[in-house]
Coordinates of C-alpha atoms in Angstrom, one line a residue:
X1 CA -1.2 -0.6 -28.3
X2 CA -3.1 2.5 -29.4
X3 CA -3.1 3.7 -33.0
X4 CA -0.2 6.0 -32.1
X5 CA 1.9 3.0 -31.0
X6 CA 1.9 4.1 -27.4
X7 CA 1.0 1.9 -24.5
X8 CA -2.4 2.9 -23.2
X9 CA -2.3 3.0 -19.3
X10 CA -5.5 3.3 -17.3
X11 CA -4.6 4.9 -13.9
X12 CA -7.4 3.9 -11.5
X13 CA -7.7 6.0 -8.3
X14 CA -10.0 7.1 -5.5
X15 CA -12.1 4.2 -4.4
X16 CA -14.5 3.3 -1.6
X17 CA -11.9 3.0 1.2
X18 CA -11.0 5.5 3.9
X19 CA -7.8 6.2 1.9
X20 CA -9.7 7.7 -1.0
X21 CA -8.0 11.0 -0.8
X22 CA -4.4 9.7 -0.6
X23 CA -5.1 7.5 -3.6
X24 CA -6.0 10.6 -5.6
X25 CA -2.8 12.3 -4.6
X26 CA -0.7 9.2 -5.4
X27 CA -2.4 8.9 -8.8
X28 CA -1.7 12.5 -9.6
X29 CA 2.0 11.9 -9.1
X30 CA 2.0 8.6 -11.1
X31 CA 0.2 10.3 -14.1
X32 CA 2.7 13.2 -14.0
X33 CA 5.6 10.7 -14.2
X34 CA 4.3 8.7 -17.2
X35 CA 6.1 9.8 -20.3
X36 CA 3.5 11.0 -22.8
X37 CA 5.9 10.1 -25.6
X38 CA 5.5 6.5 -24.6
X39 CA 2.1 6.2 -22.9
X40 CA -1.4 7.3 -23.5
X41 CA -2.8 7.9 -20.0
X42 CA -6.5 7.3 -19.2
X43 CA -7.4 8.6 -15.8
X44 CA -10.2 6.5 -14.2
X45 CA -11.7 7.7 -10.9
X46 CA -13.7 5.6 -8.5
X47 CA -16.1 7.8 -6.4
X48 CA -16.7 7.0 -2.7
X49 CA -20.0 5.4 -3.6
X50 CA -18.2 3.0 -6.1
X51 CA -19.1 4.8 -9.4
X52 CA -16.4 4.6 -12.1
X53 CA -15.9 7.8 -14.1
X54 CA -13.6 9.4 -16.6
X55 CA -13.1 12.5 -14.4
X56 CA -14.0 16.0 -15.4
X57 CA -11.2 18.3 -16.5
X58 CA -9.6 20.0 -13.5
X59 CA -10.1 17.1 -11.2
X60 CA -8.1 18.0 -8.0
X61 CA -5.4 15.4 -7.3
X62 CA -3.4 17.2 -4.6
X63 CA -3.9 18.3 -1.0
X64 CA -4.6 22.0 -1.3
X65 CA -4.4 24.0 1.9
X66 CA -5.4 21.0 4.0
X67 CA -8.3 20.3 1.6
X68 CA -8.3 16.6 0.5
X69 CA -9.1 15.6 -3.1
X70 CA -12.1 13.5 -3.9
X71 CA -13.5 11.9 -7.1
X72 CA -16.9 13.4 -7.8
X73 CA -18.2 14.0 -11.4
X74 CA -17.3 12.7 -14.8
X75 CA -18.4 10.4 -17.6
X76 CA -19.7 7.2 -16.2
X77 CA -17.8 4.1 -17.3
X78 CA -17.7 0.4 -16.3
X79 CA -15.0 -2.3 -16.5
X80 CA -15.9 -4.8 -19.2
X81 CA -16.0 -8.3 -17.8
X82 CA -15.4 -10.0 -21.2
X83 CA -11.7 -10.0 -22.0
X84 CA -12.5 -9.3 -25.6
X85 CA -13.8 -5.9 -24.5
X86 CA -10.2 -4.8 -23.6
X87 CA -11.1 -2.4 -20.9
X88 CA -13.9 0.1 -20.3
X89 CA -17.5 0.6 -21.5
X90 CA -19.0 4.1 -21.5
X91 CA -22.4 4.1 -19.7
X92 CA -23.6 7.4 -21.2
X93 CA -24.6 6.8 -24.8
X94 CA -24.5 10.5 -25.7
X95 CA -20.9 10.8 -24.6
X96 CA -18.5 11.6 -27.4
X97 CA -15.9 9.1 -26.3
X98 CA -14.6 6.3 -28.5
X99 CA -12.2 3.4 -28.2
X100 CA -9.2 5.7 -27.9
X101 CA -10.2 6.3 -24.3
X102 CA -11.9 3.0 -23.4
X103 CA -9.6 0.3 -24.7
X104 CA -6.5 -0.1 -22.5
X105 CA -3.3 -2.1 -22.5
X106 CA -2.5 -2.1 -18.8
X107 CA -4.1 -0.9 -15.6
X108 CA -2.2 0.9 -12.9
X109 CA -4.5 0.6 -9.9
X110 CA -3.2 3.4 -7.6
X111 CA -5.7 2.3 -4.9
X112 CA -5.0 2.1 -1.2
X113 CA -7.1 0.1 1.3
X114 CA -10.3 -1.8 0.9
X115 CA -11.7 -2.5 -2.6
X116 CA -8.4 -1.7 -4.2
X117 CA -5.4 -3.0 -2.3
X118 CA -7.1 -6.1 -0.9
X119 CA -7.4 -8.4 -3.9
X120 CA -10.9 -7.2 -4.9
X121 CA -10.0 -5.1 -7.9
X122 CA -7.2 -7.5 -8.8
X123 CA -9.8 -10.3 -9.1
X124 CA -12.0 -8.0 -11.3
X125 CA -9.0 -7.2 -13.6
X126 CA -8.1 -10.9 -13.8
X127 CA -11.7 -11.7 -14.9
X128 CA -11.5 -8.9 -17.5
X129 CA -8.2 -10.2 -18.9
X130 CA -6.4 -6.9 -18.3
X131 CA -2.7 -6.8 -17.2
X132 CA -2.2 -4.7 -14.1
X133 CA 0.5 -3.3 -11.9
X134 CA 1.2 -4.9 -8.6
X135 CA 0.4 -8.1 -6.7
X136 CA -2.2 -10.6 -7.5
X137 CA -5.4 -11.6 -5.7
X138 CA -3.8 -13.7 -2.9
X139 CA -0.8 -11.5 -2.1
X140 CA -3.0 -8.4 -2.1
X141 CA -5.5 -9.9 0.2
X142 CA -3.0 -11.5 2.6
X143 CA -0.8 -8.4 2.8
X144 CA -3.9 -6.2 3.5
X145 CA -5.0 -8.3 6.4
X146 CA -2.6 -7.7 9.3
X147 CA -3.5 -11.0 11.0
X148 CA -2.6 -13.1 8.0
X149 CA 0.4 -11.1 7.0
X150 CA 1.8 -11.9 10.5
X151 CA 1.0 -15.6 10.2
X152 CA 2.6 -15.9 6.8
X153 CA 5.7 -13.9 7.7
X154 CA 6.1 -15.9 11.0
X155 CA 5.9 -19.1 9.0
X156 CA 8.8 -17.8 6.9
X157 CA 10.8 -17.1 10.0
X158 CA 10.4 -13.4 10.0
X159 CA 9.9 -11.9 13.5
X160 CA 6.7 -10.2 14.5
X161 CA 5.6 -8.0 17.3
X162 CA 3.2 -9.5 19.9
X163 CA -0.4 -9.0 19.1
X164 CA -4.0 -10.2 19.7
X165 CA -6.8 -10.4 17.2
X166 CA -10.2 -9.9 18.9
X167 CA -12.2 -13.1 18.5
X168 CA -14.7 -14.8 20.8
X169 CA -14.3 -18.2 22.4
X170 CA -15.5 -19.9 19.1
X171 CA -13.1 -17.9 17.0
X172 CA -15.6 -15.5 15.5
X173 CA -14.6 -11.9 15.0
X174 CA -15.9 -9.6 17.7
X175 CA -15.1 -5.9 18.4
X176 CA -15.5 -6.5 22.1
X177 CA -12.7 -5.0 24.2
X178 CA -13.6 -7.4 27.0
X179 CA -12.0 -10.2 24.8
X180 CA -8.6 -8.8 25.7
X181 CA -8.0 -10.8 28.8
X182 CA -6.0 -9.8 31.9
X183 CA -3.2 -12.2 30.7
X184 CA -3.2 -10.5 27.3
X185 CA -2.9 -7.1 28.9
X186 CA -0.1 -8.1 31.1
X187 CA 1.8 -9.7 28.2
X188 CA 1.3 -6.9 25.7
X189 CA 1.9 -4.1 28.2
X190 CA 1.4 -0.4 27.5
X191 CA 1.3 1.4 25.2
X192 CA -0.6 -0.7 22.6
X193 CA -1.8 0.2 19.2
X194 CA -5.4 -0.7 18.4
X195 CA -5.8 -1.1 14.6
X196 CA -8.3 -2.1 12.0
X197 CA -6.8 -5.3 10.5
X198 CA -7.5 -4.3 6.9
X199 CA -6.7 -0.6 6.5
X200 CA -3.7 1.7 6.0
X201 CA -2.5 5.3 6.2
X202 CA -2.9 5.0 10.0
X203 CA -6.7 5.4 9.6
X204 CA -8.7 4.1 12.5
X205 CA -5.6 3.5 14.7
X206 CA -5.3 4.6 18.3
X207 CA -2.3 4.6 20.6
X208 CA -3.6 3.4 24.0
X209 CA -1.6 4.5 27.0
X210 CA -4.3 3.6 29.6
X211 CA -6.5 0.5 29.5
X212 CA -9.5 2.8 30.2
X213 CA -9.0 4.1 26.6
X214 CA -9.4 0.6 25.1
X215 CA -13.2 0.5 24.5
X216 CA -13.1 3.8 22.5
X217 CA -10.1 2.7 20.6
X218 CA -11.7 -0.7 19.7
X219 CA -14.8 1.2 18.5
X220 CA -12.7 3.5 16.4
X221 CA -10.9 0.6 14.7
X222 CA -14.1 -1.4 14.2
X223 CA -15.8 1.6 12.5
X224 CA -13.2 0.9 9.7
X225 CA -13.0 -2.9 9.8
X226 CA -14.8 -5.4 12.0
X227 CA -11.5 -7.3 12.5
X228 CA -9.5 -5.5 15.3
X229 CA -5.9 -6.1 16.2
X230 CA -4.3 -5.0 19.4
X231 CA -0.5 -4.8 19.0
X232 CA 2.2 -4.4 21.6
X233 CA 4.4 -1.3 21.0
X234 CA 7.8 -2.3 19.6
X235 CA 10.5 0.2 20.7
X236 CA 13.0 1.0 18.0
X237 CA 13.7 3.0 14.9
X238 CA 11.1 3.0 12.2
X239 CA 12.8 1.7 9.0
X240 CA 11.2 1.2 5.6
X241 CA 12.5 -0.6 2.5
X242 CA 11.1 -0.8 -1.1
X243 CA 11.0 -3.9 -3.2
X244 CA 10.7 -4.1 -7.0
X245 CA 10.2 -7.1 -9.2
X246 CA 13.6 -8.0 -10.8
X247 CA 14.3 -7.1 -14.4
X248 CA 13.6 -9.8 -17.0
X249 CA 12.2 -12.2 -14.4
X250 CA 15.2 -11.9 -12.1
X251 CA 15.0 -12.0 -8.3
X252 CA 13.3 -9.1 -6.5
X253 CA 15.4 -6.0 -5.8
X254 CA 15.5 -4.0 -2.6
X255 CA 16.1 -0.3 -2.3
X256 CA 18.2 1.5 0.2
X257 CA 16.3 1.7 3.4
X258 CA 14.9 5.0 4.8
X259 CA 14.1 6.0 8.4
X260 CA 11.1 8.0 9.7
X261 CA 11.9 10.2 12.7
X262 CA 9.2 11.9 14.7
X263 CA 9.8 15.5 15.7
X264 CA 9.5 16.4 19.4
X265 CA 5.9 16.6 20.5
X266 CA 4.7 14.0 18.0
X267 CA 3.7 10.7 19.8
X268 CA 3.4 8.5 16.7
X269 CA 3.2 8.4 12.9
X270 CA -0.6 9.0 12.5
X271 CA -2.5 10.2 9.5
X272 CA -2.0 13.9 10.3
X273 CA 1.7 13.4 10.8
X274 CA 2.0 11.6 7.5
X275 CA 0.0 14.0 5.3
X276 CA -1.1 17.2 6.9
X277 CA 1.5 18.3 9.5
X278 CA 5.2 19.0 9.5
X279 CA 5.7 16.5 12.2
X280 CA 8.3 14.0 10.9
X281 CA 11.7 14.0 9.3
X282 CA 12.9 11.5 6.8
X283 CA 16.4 10.1 6.4
X284 CA 16.6 8.8 2.8
X285 CA 18.7 6.7 2.9
X286 CA 18.7 5.7 6.6
X287 CA 21.8 6.1 8.7
X288 CA 22.5 2.4 9.0
X289 CA 25.7 0.4 9.0
X290 CA 26.3 -1.7 5.8
X291 CA 25.4 -4.8 7.8
X292 CA 22.1 -3.3 9.1
X293 CA 21.3 -2.2 5.5
X294 CA 22.0 -5.7 4.2
X295 CA 19.7 -7.3 6.9
X296 CA 16.9 -4.9 6.1
X297 CA 17.1 -5.6 2.4
X298 CA 17.3 -9.3 2.8
X299 CA 14.3 -9.4 5.2
X300 CA 12.4 -7.2 2.7
X301 CA 13.0 -9.6 -0.1
X302 CA 12.1 -12.5 2.1
X303 CA 8.8 -10.9 3.1
X304 CA 8.0 -10.0 -0.5
X305 CA 8.5 -13.7 -1.6
X306 CA 6.7 -15.1 1.5
X307 CA 3.5 -13.3 0.5
X308 CA 3.9 -14.0 -3.2
X309 CA 4.1 -10.3 -4.0
X310 CA 4.5 -9.2 -7.6
X311 CA 5.6 -5.8 -9.0
X312 CA 6.3 -3.9 -5.9
X313 CA 5.9 -3.7 -2.1
X314 CA 7.1 -1.6 0.8
X315 CA 8.2 -3.4 3.9
X316 CA 8.1 -1.6 7.3
X317 CA 10.3 -2.5 10.2
X318 CA 11.2 -1.6 13.8
X319 CA 14.9 -1.8 14.4
X320 CA 15.7 -2.0 18.1
X321 CA 17.1 -4.1 20.9
X322 CA 15.4 -7.3 22.2
X323 CA 15.0 -8.4 25.8
X324 CA 18.3 -10.3 25.5
X325 CA 20.1 -7.0 24.6
X326 CA 20.8 -8.1 21.0
X327 CA 19.7 -6.0 18.0
X328 CA 16.3 -7.1 16.7
X329 CA 14.6 -6.4 13.4
X330 CA 10.8 -6.8 13.5
X331 CA 8.5 -6.6 10.5
X332 CA 5.6 -4.2 11.1
X333 CA 3.7 -4.6 7.9
X334 CA 3.9 -5.2 4.1
X335 CA 2.2 -2.7 1.7
X336 CA 1.5 -4.0 -1.8
X337 CA 0.5 -0.6 -3.2
X338 CA 2.5 2.0 -1.1
X339 CA 1.9 5.7 -1.4
X340 CA 3.1 7.4 -4.5
X341 CA 2.6 11.0 -3.3
X342 CA 5.4 13.5 -3.6
X343 CA 6.4 12.9 0.0
X344 CA 5.9 9.1 0.0
X345 CA 8.8 7.0 1.0
X346 CA 8.6 4.3 -1.7
X347 CA 9.6 6.6 -4.7
X348 CA 12.0 8.5 -2.5
X349 CA 13.9 5.3 -1.5
X350 CA 14.2 4.2 -5.1
X351 CA 15.4 7.7 -6.1
X352 CA 18.1 7.4 -3.5
X353 CA 18.9 3.9 -5.0
X354 CA 19.3 5.4 -8.4
X355 CA 15.9 4.7 -9.9
X356 CA 14.1 8.0 -10.8
X357 CA 10.3 8.3 -10.4
X358 CA 9.7 8.1 -14.2
X359 CA 11.9 5.0 -14.4
X360 CA 10.1 3.5 -11.5
X361 CA 6.7 3.7 -13.1
X362 CA 8.2 2.5 -16.4
X363 CA 9.5 -0.6 -14.6
X364 CA 6.1 -1.2 -13.0
X365 CA 4.2 -1.0 -16.2
X366 CA 6.8 -3.2 -18.0
X367 CA 6.5 -5.8 -15.1
X368 CA 2.7 -5.9 -15.5
X369 CA 3.0 -6.5 -19.3
X370 CA 5.7 -9.1 -18.7
X371 CA 3.4 -11.1 -16.4
X372 CA 0.7 -11.0 -19.0
X373 CA 2.9 -12.6 -21.5
X374 CA 2.7 -9.8 -24.0
X375 CA 5.0 -10.0 -27.1
X376 CA 8.6 -9.7 -26.3
X377 CA 8.2 -10.5 -22.6
X378 CA 10.4 -12.9 -20.8
X379 CA 7.9 -14.7 -18.5
X380 CA 4.8 -16.8 -19.1
X381 CA 1.3 -15.4 -18.3
X382 CA 0.2 -15.3 -14.7

């Protein structure tokens, strides 16, 4: 705790991934929701080149007229590897910044994509002895990698869409479109979605409607991640559900589901449709029967537990009809640090479920402190 008795929360945002800008927008919303009567908020930006800074005043944290935010200048800092350091070290000796801004109680890493949502910063925070919001190293890494997410969820009996990971005959990763055999193409059918395995916000994804488009689509995905996944399109409604760690160590809780509906003329839910264009409509909550809602919530909790998630997750589904004519619920992906922008589904689903945005961030910070075994918490350290 700080000298004021408030919990000091370092909100870390930006980062080296292609989702840098969306992380900035999410962080702006999180910091606005943290009650200044209870928390001291320390904004920590990570520039695209990996520099950690206490951002300059006036740092843009919103999409302004189509212009995306970016972490640039600020006072250089570094995470202290020694747990006794309790947080950040200032790298500019002349900077008039003391412990009030560099010692923190808990980290809220609002980072999407590589070097933030994939277990890397979680490992760094573990070594530094700092409590943090969200899943640990394994769950973050496994959920970020579409190939291993699918394997773990399939092992838990949760249905997956058909897919192929591009690997050569010896099993090595290779962004060679020729590795998708004629048999693969016949089985997957068209359209397919060609994706970087370890990315989000629909960055690097191409919807392929003609096999002649495949080489360019694979190159686009490989520019983001050398592991490329080719997924069969799964017809159905796009349904999402939020999961939160239970109170006082109880079982995880699932929100009311929501549905994403594309407006006419929009082929799929790509980056522009998500963040820059008025191309989609959201039903929060989704128009589902009580039984459908129950099935989505149950599958969401199962997915959360199957991947050893902690704190929070958003589980995305396709709800449609299988070849046998029966209703089918297919897991698309699990996101361990979902978007927290003003339009993001995760906070909107919880608001529809009776948990306001400020209460949501309160619960996430409390969950992080609980896992760290801080005084008064109900669970043992991680």
